[in-house]
Coordinates of C-alpha atoms in Angstrom, one line a residue:
M1286 CA 95.7 139.3 79.5
K1287 CA 99.5 139.3 80.3
F1288 CA 98.8 139.0 84.0
A1289 CA 96.4 136.1 83.5
L1290 CA 98.9 134.3 81.3
F1291 CA 101.7 134.9 83.9
T1292 CA 99.4 133.5 86.6
L1293 CA 98.6 130.5 84.5
L1294 CA 102.3 129.8 83.9
I1295 CA 103.0 130.1 87.6
A1296 CA 100.2 127.7 88.4
F1297 CA 101.5 125.2 85.8
K1298 CA 105.0 125.4 87.2
Y1299 CA 103.7 124.8 90.7
Q1300 CA 101.7 121.8 89.6
E1301 CA 104.7 120.4 87.8
I1302 CA 106.8 120.1 91.0
E1303 CA 103.9 119.5 93.4
A1304 CA 104.2 115.7 93.6
H1305 CA 106.5 114.4 96.4
G1306 CA 107.1 111.0 97.9
R1307 CA 109.6 108.7 99.6
L1308 CA 110.4 105.0 100.0
L1309 CA 110.1 104.2 103.8
D1310 CA 110.5 100.4 103.9
P1311 CA 113.0 99.2 103.0
P1312 CA 114.3 102.7 103.8
S1313 CA 115.8 104.3 100.8
R1314 CA 119.3 105.8 100.8
S1315 CA 117.9 109.3 100.9
S1316 CA 115.4 108.5 103.7
C1317 CA 117.3 106.0 105.8
W1318 CA 118.3 108.7 108.3
R1319 CA 114.8 108.5 109.6
E1320 CA 115.5 105.0 111.0
F1321 CA 119.4 105.1 111.1
P1322 CA 120.3 108.7 112.0
K1323 CA 123.9 107.7 112.9
K1324 CA 124.6 106.0 109.5
C1325 CA 122.8 108.3 107.0
V1326 CA 123.0 111.9 106.1
V1327 CA 119.9 113.9 107.3
E1328 CA 118.0 115.1 104.2
Y1329 CA 114.7 116.8 105.0
T1330 CA 113.9 117.0 101.2
D1331 CA 114.1 113.2 100.8
N1332 CA 110.7 113.3 99.2
Q1333 CA 112.1 115.2 96.2
Q1334 CA 114.2 112.7 94.3
Y1335 CA 112.5 113.6 91.0
C1336 CA 115.3 113.4 88.4
G1337 CA 115.8 117.2 88.4
G1338 CA 112.2 117.8 87.4
A1339 CA 110.0 116.7 84.5
N1340 CA 111.5 119.2 82.0
V1341 CA 115.1 118.4 82.9
Q1342 CA 114.4 114.6 82.8
W1343 CA 112.5 114.5 79.5
E1344 CA 113.6 117.5 77.5
Q1345 CA 117.3 117.8 78.5
N1346 CA 118.1 114.2 79.5
K1347 CA 115.7 112.4 77.1
G1348 CA 113.9 110.6 79.9
K1349 CA 117.1 109.4 81.7
C1350 CA 117.4 109.5 85.5
G1351 CA 119.7 108.3 88.2
I1352 CA 118.7 105.0 89.8
C1353 CA 117.9 106.8 93.1
G1354 CA 116.3 109.9 91.5
D1355 CA 119.3 112.1 90.9
D1356 CA 119.5 114.3 87.9
W1357 CA 121.1 112.2 85.1
E1358 CA 123.6 114.9 84.2
G1359 CA 124.1 116.2 87.8
P1360 CA 126.1 114.7 90.7
K1361 CA 124.7 111.3 91.8
L1362 CA 124.6 112.1 95.5
Y1363 CA 122.9 108.8 96.5
E1364 CA 124.8 106.5 94.2
R1365 CA 128.0 104.7 95.1
G1366 CA 130.8 107.3 95.5
G1367 CA 128.2 110.1 96.0
D1368 CA 128.5 112.5 98.9
R1369 CA 125.3 111.1 100.6
Y1370 CA 125.7 107.4 99.7
P1371 CA 125.3 105.6 103.1
D1372 CA 126.9 102.2 102.0
F1373 CA 125.2 99.8 104.4
V1374 CA 122.4 97.2 104.2
V1375 CA 119.1 98.3 105.7
R1376 CA 117.2 95.0 105.5
T1377 CA 117.9 91.2 105.2
Y1378 CA 115.4 89.0 103.5
E1379 CA 115.1 85.4 102.2
S1380 CA 115.0 84.3 98.7
G1381 CA 111.4 84.0 97.5
Q1382 CA 110.1 85.8 100.6
V1383 CA 107.0 87.9 100.5
I1384 CA 108.1 91.3 101.9
E1385 CA 106.1 94.3 103.0
V1386 CA 107.0 97.6 101.2
K1387 CA 105.9 101.0 102.5
V1388 CA 105.8 104.2 100.5
E1389 CA 104.6 107.7 101.5
L1390 CA 103.4 110.4 99.2
T1391 CA 103.4 113.9 100.8
A1392 CA 101.7 115.2 97.7
N1393 CA 99.6 112.7 95.6
Q1394 CA 99.6 113.4 91.9
K1395 CA 98.0 110.1 90.8
G1396 CA 100.0 107.8 88.5
W1397 CA 101.6 104.5 89.4
F1398 CA 104.3 102.7 91.3
E1399 CA 106.7 99.9 90.1
F1400 CA 109.4 98.1 92.1
R1401 CA 112.6 96.5 90.8
L1402 CA 115.6 94.5 92.2
C1403 CA 119.2 94.3 91.1
D1404 CA 121.7 91.6 92.2
A1405 CA 124.6 94.0 92.4
D1406 CA 127.3 91.7 93.8
Y1407 CA 129.2 91.5 90.5
L1408 CA 128.9 95.3 90.0
Y1409 CA 130.2 96.0 93.5
E1410 CA 133.2 93.8 93.0
Q1411 CA 134.1 96.2 90.1
G1412 CA 133.5 99.3 92.3
L1413 CA 130.3 100.1 90.5
D1414 CA 126.7 100.6 91.6
A1415 CA 123.5 99.0 90.3
D1416 CA 122.2 100.3 87.0
H1417 CA 118.9 100.4 85.2
K1418 CA 119.8 97.4 83.0
C1419 CA 120.3 95.3 86.1
L1420 CA 117.2 96.6 87.8
D1421 CA 115.0 95.8 84.8
K1422 CA 115.9 92.1 85.1
N1423 CA 113.6 91.8 88.1
L1424 CA 110.4 93.7 88.0
L1425 CA 108.7 92.7 91.2
K1426 CA 105.2 91.4 91.5
D1427 CA 102.6 91.0 94.2
L1428 CA 100.8 87.7 95.1
D1429 CA 98.3 88.3 92.3
G1430 CA 101.1 88.7 89.7
K1431 CA 100.6 92.5 89.3
S1432 CA 103.7 94.6 88.8
R1433 CA 102.3 98.1 88.2
F1434 CA 100.2 99.6 91.0
M1435 CA 97.8 102.4 90.2
I1436 CA 97.6 105.1 92.8
D1437 CA 94.4 106.0 94.7
P1438 CA 94.6 109.9 94.6
K1439 CA 93.0 110.1 98.0
E1440 CA 95.7 108.0 99.8
F1441 CA 99.1 109.1 101.0
Q1442 CA 100.4 106.0 102.9
F1443 CA 100.8 102.8 100.8
K1444 CA 101.7 99.2 101.7
F1445 CA 102.4 96.4 99.3
K1446 CA 103.2 92.7 99.6
L1447 CA 105.9 91.8 97.0
V1448 CA 107.4 88.5 96.1
L1449 CA 111.2 88.3 95.9
P1450 CA 112.6 86.2 93.1
S1451 CA 113.0 82.5 94.0
G1452 CA 116.6 81.4 93.9
L1453 CA 118.1 84.9 93.9
T1454 CA 120.6 85.5 96.7
C1455 CA 123.0 88.4 97.1
K1456 CA 125.1 90.2 99.7
R1457 CA 124.3 93.5 98.1
C1458 CA 121.1 93.9 96.2
V1459 CA 119.6 97.2 95.3
F1460 CA 115.8 97.6 95.7
Q1461 CA 114.2 100.4 93.6
W1462 CA 110.9 102.2 93.9
K1463 CA 109.7 104.1 90.8
Y1464 CA 106.8 106.6 90.9
H1465 CA 105.4 107.8 87.6
S1466 CA 103.0 110.6 88.5
G1467 CA 100.0 111.3 86.3
N1468 CA 98.6 114.8 86.9
R1469 CA 100.3 116.9 84.2
Y1470 CA 98.5 117.8 81.0
G1471 CA 100.3 116.6 77.9
I1472 CA 100.1 114.8 74.5
D1473 CA 100.6 111.1 74.0
P1474 CA 103.6 110.7 71.6
I1475 CA 101.9 107.8 69.8
T1476 CA 98.2 108.5 69.7
K1477 CA 98.7 112.3 69.7
E1478 CA 95.8 112.4 72.2
G1479 CA 95.9 115.3 74.7
G1480 CA 94.8 115.2 78.3
R1481 CA 95.8 114.9 82.0
G1482 CA 98.3 112.2 82.7
L1483 CA 99.4 112.0 79.1
G1484 CA 102.8 112.9 77.7
I1485 CA 105.8 113.6 79.9
Q1486 CA 105.2 113.2 83.6
E1487 CA 107.3 113.8 86.7
E1488 CA 109.0 110.7 88.1
F1489 CA 110.4 109.9 91.5
Y1490 CA 112.8 107.1 92.5
G1491 CA 114.2 105.7 95.7
C1492 CA 116.7 102.9 96.1
S1493 CA 117.6 100.7 99.1
D1494 CA 120.5 98.4 99.9
V1495 CA 119.4 94.9 101.0
T1496 CA 120.7 91.4 101.5
I1497 CA 118.9 88.3 100.3
D1498 CA 119.9 85.1 101.9
S1499 CA 119.0 81.5 100.9
S1500 CA 118.8 80.1 104.5
S1501 CA 115.4 79.5 106.0
T1502 CA 116.9 80.7 109.3
T1503 CA 117.5 84.2 108.0
T1504 CA 116.8 86.7 110.8
K1505 CA 113.8 88.8 109.7
N1506 CA 114.9 91.6 112.1
K1507 CA 118.3 92.9 111.2
F1508 CA 119.0 93.9 114.8
F1509 CA 117.9 91.2 117.1
S1510 CA 117.7 87.4 117.2
T1511 CA 116.3 86.8 120.7
S1512 CA 115.8 83.8 123.0
F1513 CA 113.9 84.3 126.3
K1514 CA 114.8 83.1 129.7
R1515 CA 112.1 84.0 132.2
T1516 CA 112.6 83.8 136.0
T1517 CA 108.8 83.9 136.4
T1518 CA 106.1 82.1 134.5
Q1519 CA 104.6 85.4 133.4
P1520 CA 106.2 88.3 131.7
I1521 CA 106.9 91.3 133.9
V1522 CA 104.7 94.2 132.8
T1523 CA 105.6 97.8 133.5
E1524 CA 103.3 99.7 135.9
E1525 CA 102.2 102.2 133.3
L1526 CA 101.7 100.8 129.8
T1527 CA 102.1 103.3 127.0
T1528 CA 99.5 103.7 124.3
E1529 CA 101.3 101.0 122.3
E1530 CA 101.0 98.5 125.3
M1531 CA 104.8 98.0 125.7
I1532 CA 105.9 95.4 128.1
T1533 CA 109.3 94.5 129.6
I1534 CA 110.6 90.9 129.9
E1535 CA 113.7 90.3 132.1
E1536 CA 116.7 88.2 131.6
I1537 CA 116.7 88.1 127.8
T1538 CA 119.8 86.7 126.0
E1539 CA 120.3 88.6 122.8
E1540 CA 122.3 87.7 119.8
I1541 CA 123.0 91.1 118.5
I1542 CA 123.3 91.3 114.7
D1543 CA 124.1 95.0 114.3
E1544 CA 127.7 95.6 115.2
E1545 CA 127.0 98.9 116.9
I1546 CA 125.0 97.3 119.6
P1547 CA 127.1 95.3 122.0
T1548 CA 126.1 91.7 122.9
T1549 CA 124.6 91.7 126.4
T1550 CA 122.0 90.2 128.7
R1551 CA 119.5 92.8 129.7
S1552 CA 115.9 93.8 129.5
I1553 CA 114.4 94.9 126.2
S1554 CA 111.1 96.4 125.4
L1555 CA 108.5 94.6 123.3
C1556 CA 105.9 96.3 121.2
S1557 CA 102.3 95.3 120.4
K1558 CA 102.9 96.2 116.7
D1559 CA 105.6 97.4 114.4
G1560 CA 106.1 101.0 113.2
Y1561 CA 107.1 104.5 114.3
F1562 CA 105.6 105.8 117.6
P1563 CA 105.9 109.2 119.4
D1564 CA 107.3 109.2 122.9
V1565 CA 104.5 111.0 124.7
S1566 CA 106.6 111.2 127.9
K1567 CA 109.1 113.4 125.9
D1568 CA 106.3 115.6 124.5
C1569 CA 106.8 113.9 121.2
T1570 CA 110.2 115.5 120.7
E1571 CA 111.4 111.9 120.4
Y1572 CA 110.0 108.8 118.7
Y1573 CA 110.8 105.1 118.9
I1574 CA 110.9 102.3 116.2
C1575 CA 109.5 98.8 116.6
K1576 CA 110.6 96.0 114.3
N1577 CA 109.3 92.4 114.7
Y1578 CA 107.7 93.6 118.0
V1579 CA 111.0 94.7 119.4
K1580 CA 111.8 98.4 120.3
I1581 CA 115.1 98.8 118.4
N1582 CA 115.8 102.5 118.5
Q1583 CA 114.8 105.8 120.1
I1584 CA 115.4 108.9 118.1
K1585 CA 115.3 112.6 119.1
C1586 CA 113.8 115.0 116.5
P1587 CA 116.3 117.7 115.5
N1588 CA 115.9 121.4 115.7
D1589 CA 113.0 121.4 118.3
L1590 CA 110.7 119.5 115.9
K1591 CA 108.1 117.0 117.1
F1592 CA 107.1 113.7 115.7
N1593 CA 104.1 113.7 113.4
K1594 CA 102.3 110.4 113.8
E1595 CA 100.1 110.9 110.7
L1596 CA 103.1 111.3 108.4
N1597 CA 105.8 109.4 110.4
I1598 CA 108.2 112.4 110.2
C1599 CA 109.7 115.0 112.5
D1600 CA 107.6 118.1 111.8
W1601 CA 106.9 121.6 113.0
P1602 CA 105.3 121.5 116.5
S1603 CA 102.2 123.3 115.2
A1604 CA 101.6 120.5 112.7
S1605 CA 102.2 117.7 115.2
K1606 CA 99.6 116.4 117.6
C1607 CA 101.2 114.7 120.6
F1608 CA 99.1 111.7 121.6

């Protein structure tokens, strides 16, 4: 009997911490290293911003959590002043724009997502970060007016089209993803009904730094604003196309937005679609990133890992199929 009870407690504890997820686009402060490895601290457990765990959040901290998923009473590693705070803008949008948001769950425990936005300019002027009060002012909705998105328990990759508030502009806005999981057994505090998904549940958060501009000429791609000057009437295609049908066009004048990339006139690679793709020629030990059909970065996986196309992460070689 004691052994059975011990086994049950272990199983419950495992279930309690099983859910995992991350905000990939706009890349959160804890996950931005996957796209900007030179600007962000590498954190392989970026899918574990869960407020210290359900018991810590709800029993010790009365439901409170840091805006980026840090333990309310612990060090706020990903908030302004924290050891892992990247302090740079990852995306530039337009006021009122419909943006695509991407979330990945590495362990799906049902529940729902919500997304919020804080105009943090006045807070940054005071040396502060966004807070929940500011974030609650803008609960983002999709084109159908929906603000809470129930999770299909069979899915792990999620994309949403969200509408940014019309008239809101900021140099520093904080975009927040909230995941309220729904797989724990508990008791509803109001109805006193018991069951799965009721009572206290594990929550995950991710926050990203973005700029929202009012100009209709805002560059959708943070890195490149390109104009093309062709010496031939047709684009020059590489002899061997990759699986993503990449082409090269010569004599392209680039207006470089990112300060780390010098302004130059050279060839750049275009992609047939946006996303993360393994470099098969490097046996998938490297991957490249395409934004707005432009190859913007090539990244080498650390520690002999290989790029896992199914999860869009650097993974153990045994778990990654190079194709």
